[in-house]
Amino acid sequence: RGRGAWWDEGRTVLHLGDRLITPEGEHPITKPFRSRHIYQRLKRLEGPCGVEPLSVHEAAVIVGIANRFRWEVPASGTLLLGWVVLAPICGALRWRPHLWLTAGAGSGKSQILDRFVAPLLGDLSLVVVGATTEAGLRQTICCDAVPVVFDEAESNEKGDQQRMQAILSLARVASSESSAEMLKGSPSGDVSRYRVRSMFLMSSIATALKQGADKSRFAQLTLRSPTEMGKEEREVHWQSLDRDLERHITPELARRLIARTVSLIPVIRQSVVVFSAAAARHFDSQRLGDQYGTLMAGAWSLLSDAVPTKEEAEHCIACHDWESYSQSTEVPDEARCIQTILQRQVRVETDDKPVTRTIGELVELAACHASCIDVSQGLAAQTLGRHGLRVDQDRLLVSNTAKAIEQFLADTAWQNSWPVVLLRLAGAQRAGPVRFCGAGMVSRAVAIPLGEL
C-alpha cells in the first residue's frame, strides 16, 4: 500500500510516506507495524501535521463558499463539498465517486480548481493538466490512494478523444474497491501490477463521457454562463468571492479539514451506508445510490460528527433538486444503442427523387403508424430490409449480423455487441432465423416490441 488513507481491519491508517498515522499516534514506517498489508516507504507528505481538527462551526465557512459559485443546479455545491472532503481518504472508501466540472470559457472553472479544490487537498492529491496520458497517471499514482484533479480535460481532436477514453477507463476501474489488479506488460517481459484507488475531478468545456458506465460514475457539475449577470454585478460577486477565498482557504484550514476527515473515517463509512440506501430508494437505482449517497455522506461530515439517521439522510436528499442528475445518468446502454440506430439517416430511392429519412421514421411507416407522400409502406419496409431491419406485426427485428447495423454503430461501444445489449430492453427476445429481404441474408435477430421504441 502506498500513500493515502486506508481502512486496515477496523482501524484508520494514514500513510504519509515515511510514517503512519493511526488512532494510537504516529508510527515511523521503518519500525515493525502489525498488519497483513505492506506499507512502502515513499516520498514524505506533510498531511495534517498534527493540527486540531476543524470544528463543525468552522467548517461552515467552506460550505458557504462552495455554494456561492454560480452553479446551474444548486445541488452541485453540495456534491463538490462531498468530493473535496472525501478525496483525501479515497483509499478508505468502498465506492469512489468522480466529478466532471463543465462550463463555457471564462466561467471560473480553473478558479474553482486553483483557489478552492487544490488548496483544500493539500499535498494529498495529484494535480495535472492538458495532454496528460493514462500511462502517465497510472505510473505516477502506482499504489498510492490519492485523488486526481485534471484541468483542461478537453477532447476536441480524435487523438485527444482516444487519450481521454483511456483515462476514463482508468477512472472506471478506480471507482469500486476490488482485490483485482491491473497488469501491464513491458518490452523486457516484466509485468507491472497496479491497483488504482483514486477519485477523479475533471474540468473542461464539454465532457468526454460516452458510455453509460462512465456517466453513472461521474456527477456532472455545470457553472452558469457569466453573461447571465450584468458586468457590474459580476465584478462585485467575484471580488467578494475572491476576498473570501484569499482569507479563508489557507494551508492551515486545509490541514485542519484533512485532520477532521481522517478522524471521522469510521463515522463517514457508516454514513455512506445510510446515505447510499436512502439515495438508492430516491433514484430507484443502486448505482446512483452509491454515487450520490457517498458524496452526500462526505458533505454531511462537515455538518455533523455523528452518523445520520435514516430520516435525516432522506431529508437531506429530498432538500435538493436531482432531476438533472437523474436525466443525465439514467439512460442505460441498451436505450442509447437503439436510439443510435433509430436516429441514423438513410437514403431512400423514391420514384421521383432520392430522399433522406431516419430509421425511426421508416419503422413508423412500415408499421403503418405514420404516412408519407414520398415513401410508401412497402418502400419503407424494403429500405429497412436492406439495412438488416424488419417490422413484423408489433415488433422490430434487428439482425445480429447485418453489416449496415455495424456501420450505424461504428465508433460506439456496441459496434460488435449490439445483439447482447439490445436483449436488455424490456420485452426484447431472441428470434430467428429471419429473412431480411433486400439484404440477401437469413440471420438470427433481436425482436423488440414497437411500444418500447
mmCIF file with all atom_site columns, C-alpha atoms in Angstrom, residues 45-169:
data_model
loop_
_atom_site.group_PDB
_atom_site.id
_atom_site.type_symbol
_atom_site.label_atom_id
_atom_site.label_alt_id
_atom_site.label_comp_id
_atom_site.label_asym_id
_atom_site.label_entity_id
_atom_site.label_seq_id
_atom_site.pdbx_PDB_ins_code
_atom_site.Cartn_x
_atom_site.Cartn_y
_atom_site.Cartn_z
_atom_site.occupancy
_atom_site.B_iso_or_equiv
_atom_site.pdbx_formal_charge
_atom_site.auth_seq_id
_atom_site.auth_comp_id
_atom_site.auth_asym_id
_atom_site.auth_atom_id
_atom_site.pdbx_PDB_model_num
ATOM 1   C CA . LEU A 1 45  ? 3.939   14.001 2.569   1.00 0.00 ? 45  LEU A CA 1
ATOM 2   C CA . GLU A 1 46  ? 3.095   16.687 5.124   1.00 0.00 ? 46  GLU A CA 1
ATOM 3   C CA . GLY A 1 47  ? -0.541  15.688 5.630   1.00 0.00 ? 47  GLY A CA 1
ATOM 4   C CA . PRO A 1 48  ? -2.434  17.289 8.541   1.00 0.00 ? 48  PRO A CA 1
ATOM 5   C CA . CYS A 1 49  ? 0.772   17.753 10.616  1.00 0.00 ? 49  CYS A CA 1
ATOM 6   C CA . GLY A 1 50  ? -0.961  17.008 13.925  1.00 0.00 ? 50  GLY A CA 1
ATOM 7   C CA . VAL A 1 51  ? -3.168  20.128 13.895  1.00 0.00 ? 51  VAL A CA 1
ATOM 8   C CA . GLU A 1 52  ? -6.503  20.342 15.714  1.00 0.00 ? 52  GLU A CA 1
ATOM 9   C CA . PRO A 1 53  ? -9.363  19.033 13.541  1.00 0.00 ? 53  PRO A CA 1
ATOM 10  C CA . LEU A 1 54  ? -11.782 21.582 12.123  1.00 0.00 ? 54  LEU A CA 1
ATOM 11  C CA . SER A 1 55  ? -14.990 22.082 14.126  1.00 0.00 ? 55  SER A CA 1
ATOM 12  C CA . VAL A 1 56  ? -18.495 21.993 12.646  1.00 0.00 ? 56  VAL A CA 1
ATOM 13  C CA . HIS A 1 57  ? -18.811 25.752 13.180  1.00 0.00 ? 57  HIS A CA 1
ATOM 14  C CA . GLU A 1 58  ? -15.534 26.468 11.369  1.00 0.00 ? 58  GLU A CA 1
ATOM 15  C CA . ALA A 1 59  ? -16.435 24.098 8.513   1.00 0.00 ? 59  ALA A CA 1
ATOM 16  C CA . ALA A 1 60  ? -19.460 26.278 7.740   1.00 0.00 ? 60  ALA A CA 1
ATOM 17  C CA . VAL A 1 61  ? -17.100 28.722 6.000   1.00 0.00 ? 61  VAL A CA 1
ATOM 18  C CA . ILE A 1 62  ? -16.185 26.077 3.410   1.00 0.00 ? 62  ILE A CA 1
ATOM 19  C CA . VAL A 1 63  ? -19.859 25.197 2.890   1.00 0.00 ? 63  VAL A CA 1
ATOM 20  C CA . GLY A 1 64  ? -20.765 28.836 2.327   1.00 0.00 ? 64  GLY A CA 1
ATOM 21  C CA . ILE A 1 65  ? -18.024 29.426 -0.246  1.00 0.00 ? 65  ILE A CA 1
ATOM 22  C CA . ALA A 1 66  ? -18.839 26.268 -2.225  1.00 0.00 ? 66  ALA A CA 1
ATOM 23  C CA . ASN A 1 67  ? -22.478 27.302 -2.538  1.00 0.00 ? 67  ASN A CA 1
ATOM 24  C CA . ARG A 1 68  ? -21.557 30.786 -3.777  1.00 0.00 ? 68  ARG A CA 1
ATOM 25  C CA . PHE A 1 69  ? -20.092 29.530 -7.036  1.00 0.00 ? 69  PHE A CA 1
ATOM 26  C CA . ARG A 1 70  ? -22.641 30.160 -9.799  1.00 0.00 ? 70  ARG A CA 1
ATOM 27  C CA . TRP A 1 71  ? -23.997 26.648 -10.258 1.00 0.00 ? 71  TRP A CA 1
ATOM 28  C CA . GLU A 1 72  ? -26.557 25.679 -12.885 1.00 0.00 ? 72  GLU A CA 1
ATOM 29  C CA . VAL A 1 73  ? -28.075 23.314 -10.278 1.00 0.00 ? 73  VAL A CA 1
ATOM 30  C CA . PRO A 1 74  ? -27.763 24.302 -6.578  1.00 0.00 ? 74  PRO A CA 1
ATOM 31  C CA . ALA A 1 75  ? -27.076 20.687 -5.523  1.00 0.00 ? 75  ALA A CA 1
ATOM 32  C CA . SER A 1 76  ? -23.730 20.948 -7.348  1.00 0.00 ? 76  SER A CA 1
ATOM 33  C CA . GLY A 1 77  ? -22.241 22.881 -4.438  1.00 0.00 ? 77  GLY A CA 1
ATOM 34  C CA . THR A 1 78  ? -23.102 20.042 -2.040  1.00 0.00 ? 78  THR A CA 1
ATOM 35  C CA . LEU A 1 79  ? -21.628 17.431 -4.391  1.00 0.00 ? 79  LEU A CA 1
ATOM 36  C CA . LEU A 1 80  ? -18.381 19.404 -4.769  1.00 0.00 ? 80  LEU A CA 1
ATOM 37  C CA . LEU A 1 81  ? -18.135 19.688 -0.977  1.00 0.00 ? 81  LEU A CA 1
ATOM 38  C CA . GLY A 1 82  ? -18.642 15.947 -0.614  1.00 0.00 ? 82  GLY A CA 1
ATOM 39  C CA . TRP A 1 83  ? -15.913 15.234 -3.150  1.00 0.00 ? 83  TRP A CA 1
ATOM 40  C CA . VAL A 1 84  ? -13.403 17.650 -1.569  1.00 0.00 ? 84  VAL A CA 1
ATOM 41  C CA . VAL A 1 85  ? -13.985 16.137 1.875   1.00 0.00 ? 85  VAL A CA 1
ATOM 42  C CA . LEU A 1 86  ? -13.731 12.508 0.757   1.00 0.00 ? 86  LEU A CA 1
ATOM 43  C CA . ALA A 1 87  ? -10.912 12.802 -1.794  1.00 0.00 ? 87  ALA A CA 1
ATOM 44  C CA . PRO A 1 88  ? -8.000  12.710 0.727   1.00 0.00 ? 88  PRO A CA 1
ATOM 45  C CA . ILE A 1 89  ? -9.417  9.491  2.271   1.00 0.00 ? 89  ILE A CA 1
ATOM 46  C CA . CYS A 1 90  ? -10.423 7.820  -1.020  1.00 0.00 ? 90  CYS A CA 1
ATOM 47  C CA . GLY A 1 91  ? -8.391  4.705  -0.187  1.00 0.00 ? 91  GLY A CA 1
ATOM 48  C CA . ALA A 1 92  ? -10.631 4.029  2.828   1.00 0.00 ? 92  ALA A CA 1
ATOM 49  C CA . LEU A 1 93  ? -13.896 4.107  0.829   1.00 0.00 ? 93  LEU A CA 1
ATOM 50  C CA . ARG A 1 94  ? -15.808 1.196  -0.686  1.00 0.00 ? 94  ARG A CA 1
ATOM 51  C CA . TRP A 1 95  ? -17.066 3.380  -3.569  1.00 0.00 ? 95  TRP A CA 1
ATOM 52  C CA . ARG A 1 96  ? -15.158 6.322  -5.073  1.00 0.00 ? 96  ARG A CA 1
ATOM 53  C CA . PRO A 1 97  ? -17.363 8.835  -6.921  1.00 0.00 ? 97  PRO A CA 1
ATOM 54  C CA . HIS A 1 98  ? -15.906 11.116 -9.582  1.00 0.00 ? 98  HIS A CA 1
ATOM 55  C CA . LEU A 1 99  ? -16.897 14.625 -10.716 1.00 0.00 ? 99  LEU A CA 1
ATOM 56  C CA . TRP A 1 100 ? -16.769 16.408 -14.065 1.00 0.00 ? 100 TRP A CA 1
ATOM 57  C CA . LEU A 1 101 ? -16.909 20.212 -13.918 1.00 0.00 ? 101 LEU A CA 1
ATOM 58  C CA . THR A 1 102 ? -18.109 21.834 -17.144 1.00 0.00 ? 102 THR A CA 1
ATOM 59  C CA . ALA A 1 103 ? -18.747 25.412 -18.246 1.00 0.00 ? 103 ALA A CA 1
ATOM 60  C CA . GLY A 1 104 ? -18.014 27.781 -21.086 1.00 0.00 ? 104 GLY A CA 1
ATOM 61  C CA . ALA A 1 105 ? -14.785 29.729 -21.375 1.00 0.00 ? 105 ALA A CA 1
ATOM 62  C CA . GLY A 1 106 ? -14.423 32.407 -18.708 1.00 0.00 ? 106 GLY A CA 1
ATOM 63  C CA . SER A 1 107 ? -16.942 30.876 -16.297 1.00 0.00 ? 107 SER A CA 1
ATOM 64  C CA . GLY A 1 108 ? -14.445 30.293 -13.486 1.00 0.00 ? 108 GLY A CA 1
ATOM 65  C CA . LYS A 1 109 ? -13.669 26.563 -13.746 1.00 0.00 ? 109 LYS A CA 1
ATOM 66  C CA . SER A 1 110 ? -9.944  26.999 -13.230 1.00 0.00 ? 110 SER A CA 1
ATOM 67  C CA . GLN A 1 111 ? -10.589 29.410 -10.349 1.00 0.00 ? 111 GLN A CA 1
ATOM 68  C CA . ILE A 1 112 ? -12.560 26.724 -8.523  1.00 0.00 ? 112 ILE A CA 1
ATOM 69  C CA . LEU A 1 113 ? -9.779  24.185 -9.019  1.00 0.00 ? 113 LEU A CA 1
ATOM 70  C CA . ASP A 1 114 ? -6.846  26.511 -8.291  1.00 0.00 ? 114 ASP A CA 1
ATOM 71  C CA . ARG A 1 115 ? -8.336  28.577 -5.455  1.00 0.00 ? 115 ARG A CA 1
ATOM 72  C CA . PHE A 1 116 ? -10.710 26.128 -3.747  1.00 0.00 ? 116 PHE A CA 1
ATOM 73  C CA . VAL A 1 117 ? -10.253 22.435 -4.573  1.00 0.00 ? 117 VAL A CA 1
ATOM 74  C CA . ALA A 1 118 ? -6.466  22.058 -4.871  1.00 0.00 ? 118 ALA A CA 1
ATOM 75  C CA . PRO A 1 119 ? -5.635  24.126 -1.738  1.00 0.00 ? 119 PRO A CA 1
ATOM 76  C CA . LEU A 1 120 ? -8.096  22.122 0.399   1.00 0.00 ? 120 LEU A CA 1
ATOM 77  C CA . LEU A 1 121 ? -6.494  18.832 -0.677  1.00 0.00 ? 121 LEU A CA 1
ATOM 78  C CA . GLY A 1 122 ? -3.036  19.943 0.447   1.00 0.00 ? 122 GLY A CA 1
ATOM 79  C CA . ASP A 1 123 ? -0.297  17.623 -0.790  1.00 0.00 ? 123 ASP A CA 1
ATOM 80  C CA . LEU A 1 124 ? -2.617  14.591 -0.729  1.00 0.00 ? 124 LEU A CA 1
ATOM 81  C CA . SER A 1 125 ? -3.530  14.959 -4.410  1.00 0.00 ? 125 SER A CA 1
ATOM 82  C CA . LEU A 1 126 ? -2.197  14.762 -7.954  1.00 0.00 ? 126 LEU A CA 1
ATOM 83  C CA . VAL A 1 127 ? -2.988  17.896 -9.984  1.00 0.00 ? 127 VAL A CA 1
ATOM 84  C CA . VAL A 1 128 ? -2.500  17.556 -13.752 1.00 0.00 ? 128 VAL A CA 1
ATOM 85  C CA . VAL A 1 129 ? -3.467  19.439 -16.885 1.00 0.00 ? 129 VAL A CA 1
ATOM 86  C CA . GLY A 1 130 ? -3.856  19.152 -20.642 1.00 0.00 ? 130 GLY A CA 1
ATOM 87  C CA . ALA A 1 131 ? -2.197  16.352 -22.568 1.00 0.00 ? 131 ALA A CA 1
ATOM 88  C CA . THR A 1 132 ? -1.665  14.008 -19.589 1.00 0.00 ? 132 THR A CA 1
ATOM 89  C CA . THR A 1 133 ? -1.941  10.339 -20.591 1.00 0.00 ? 133 THR A CA 1
ATOM 90  C CA . GLU A 1 134 ? -3.395  7.266  -18.896 1.00 0.00 ? 134 GLU A CA 1
ATOM 91  C CA . ALA A 1 135 ? 0.063   5.689  -18.659 1.00 0.00 ? 135 ALA A CA 1
ATOM 92  C CA . GLY A 1 136 ? 1.474   8.817  -17.045 1.00 0.00 ? 136 GLY A CA 1
ATOM 93  C CA . LEU A 1 137 ? -1.309  8.894  -14.454 1.00 0.00 ? 137 LEU A CA 1
ATOM 94  C CA . ARG A 1 138 ? -1.121  5.171  -13.750 1.00 0.00 ? 138 ARG A CA 1
ATOM 95  C CA . GLN A 1 139 ? 2.642   5.138  -13.288 1.00 0.00 ? 139 GLN A CA 1
ATOM 96  C CA . THR A 1 140 ? 2.596   8.278  -11.118 1.00 0.00 ? 140 THR A CA 1
ATOM 97  C CA . ILE A 1 141 ? -0.211  7.020  -8.868  1.00 0.00 ? 141 ILE A CA 1
ATOM 98  C CA . CYS A 1 142 ? 1.181   3.474  -8.761  1.00 0.00 ? 142 CYS A CA 1
ATOM 99  C CA . CYS A 1 143 ? -0.044  2.127  -5.396  1.00 0.00 ? 143 CYS A CA 1
ATOM 100 C CA . ASP A 1 144 ? -0.976  5.469  -3.804  1.00 0.00 ? 144 ASP A CA 1
ATOM 101 C CA . ALA A 1 145 ? -4.563  6.293  -2.842  1.00 0.00 ? 145 ALA A CA 1
ATOM 102 C CA . VAL A 1 146 ? -4.651  9.970  -3.816  1.00 0.00 ? 146 VAL A CA 1
ATOM 103 C CA . PRO A 1 147 ? -7.242  11.981 -5.767  1.00 0.00 ? 147 PRO A CA 1
ATOM 104 C CA . VAL A 1 148 ? -6.597  13.274 -9.286  1.00 0.00 ? 148 VAL A CA 1
ATOM 105 C CA . VAL A 1 149 ? -7.553  16.838 -10.260 1.00 0.00 ? 149 VAL A CA 1
ATOM 106 C CA . PHE A 1 150 ? -7.453  17.150 -14.067 1.00 0.00 ? 150 PHE A CA 1
ATOM 107 C CA . ASP A 1 151 ? -7.882  20.628 -15.581 1.00 0.00 ? 151 ASP A CA 1
ATOM 108 C CA . GLU A 1 152 ? -8.344  21.276 -19.322 1.00 0.00 ? 152 GLU A CA 1
ATOM 109 C CA . ALA A 1 153 ? -9.541  17.697 -19.920 1.00 0.00 ? 153 ALA A CA 1
ATOM 110 C CA . GLU A 1 154 ? -10.656 18.573 -23.444 1.00 0.00 ? 154 GLU A CA 1
ATOM 111 C CA . SER A 1 155 ? -11.268 16.023 -26.197 1.00 0.00 ? 155 SER A CA 1
ATOM 112 C CA . ASN A 1 156 ? -11.693 18.062 -29.370 1.00 0.00 ? 156 ASN A CA 1
ATOM 113 C CA . GLU A 1 157 ? -9.384  16.139 -31.710 1.00 0.00 ? 157 GLU A CA 1
ATOM 114 C CA . LYS A 1 158 ? -9.563  12.414 -32.410 1.00 0.00 ? 158 LYS A CA 1
ATOM 115 C CA . GLY A 1 159 ? -6.246  11.761 -30.660 1.00 0.00 ? 159 GLY A CA 1
ATOM 116 C CA . ASP A 1 160 ? -7.476  13.629 -27.579 1.00 0.00 ? 160 ASP A CA 1
ATOM 117 C CA . GLN A 1 161 ? -10.694 11.600 -27.602 1.00 0.00 ? 161 GLN A CA 1
ATOM 118 C CA . GLN A 1 162 ? -8.765  8.321  -27.584 1.00 0.00 ? 162 GLN A CA 1
ATOM 119 C CA . ARG A 1 163 ? -6.474  9.595  -24.815 1.00 0.00 ? 163 ARG A CA 1
ATOM 120 C CA . MET A 1 164 ? -9.426  10.688 -22.666 1.00 0.00 ? 164 MET A CA 1
ATOM 121 C CA . GLN A 1 165 ? -11.255 7.381  -23.161 1.00 0.00 ? 165 GLN A CA 1
ATOM 122 C CA . ALA A 1 166 ? -8.165  5.575  -21.834 1.00 0.00 ? 166 ALA A CA 1
ATOM 123 C CA . ILE A 1 167 ? -8.138  7.860  -18.772 1.00 0.00 ? 167 ILE A CA 1
ATOM 124 C CA . LEU A 1 168 ? -11.870 7.261  -18.232 1.00 0.00 ? 168 LEU A CA 1
ATOM 125 C CA . SER A 1 169 ? -11.202 3.536  -18.369 1.00 0.00 ? 169 SER A CA 1
#
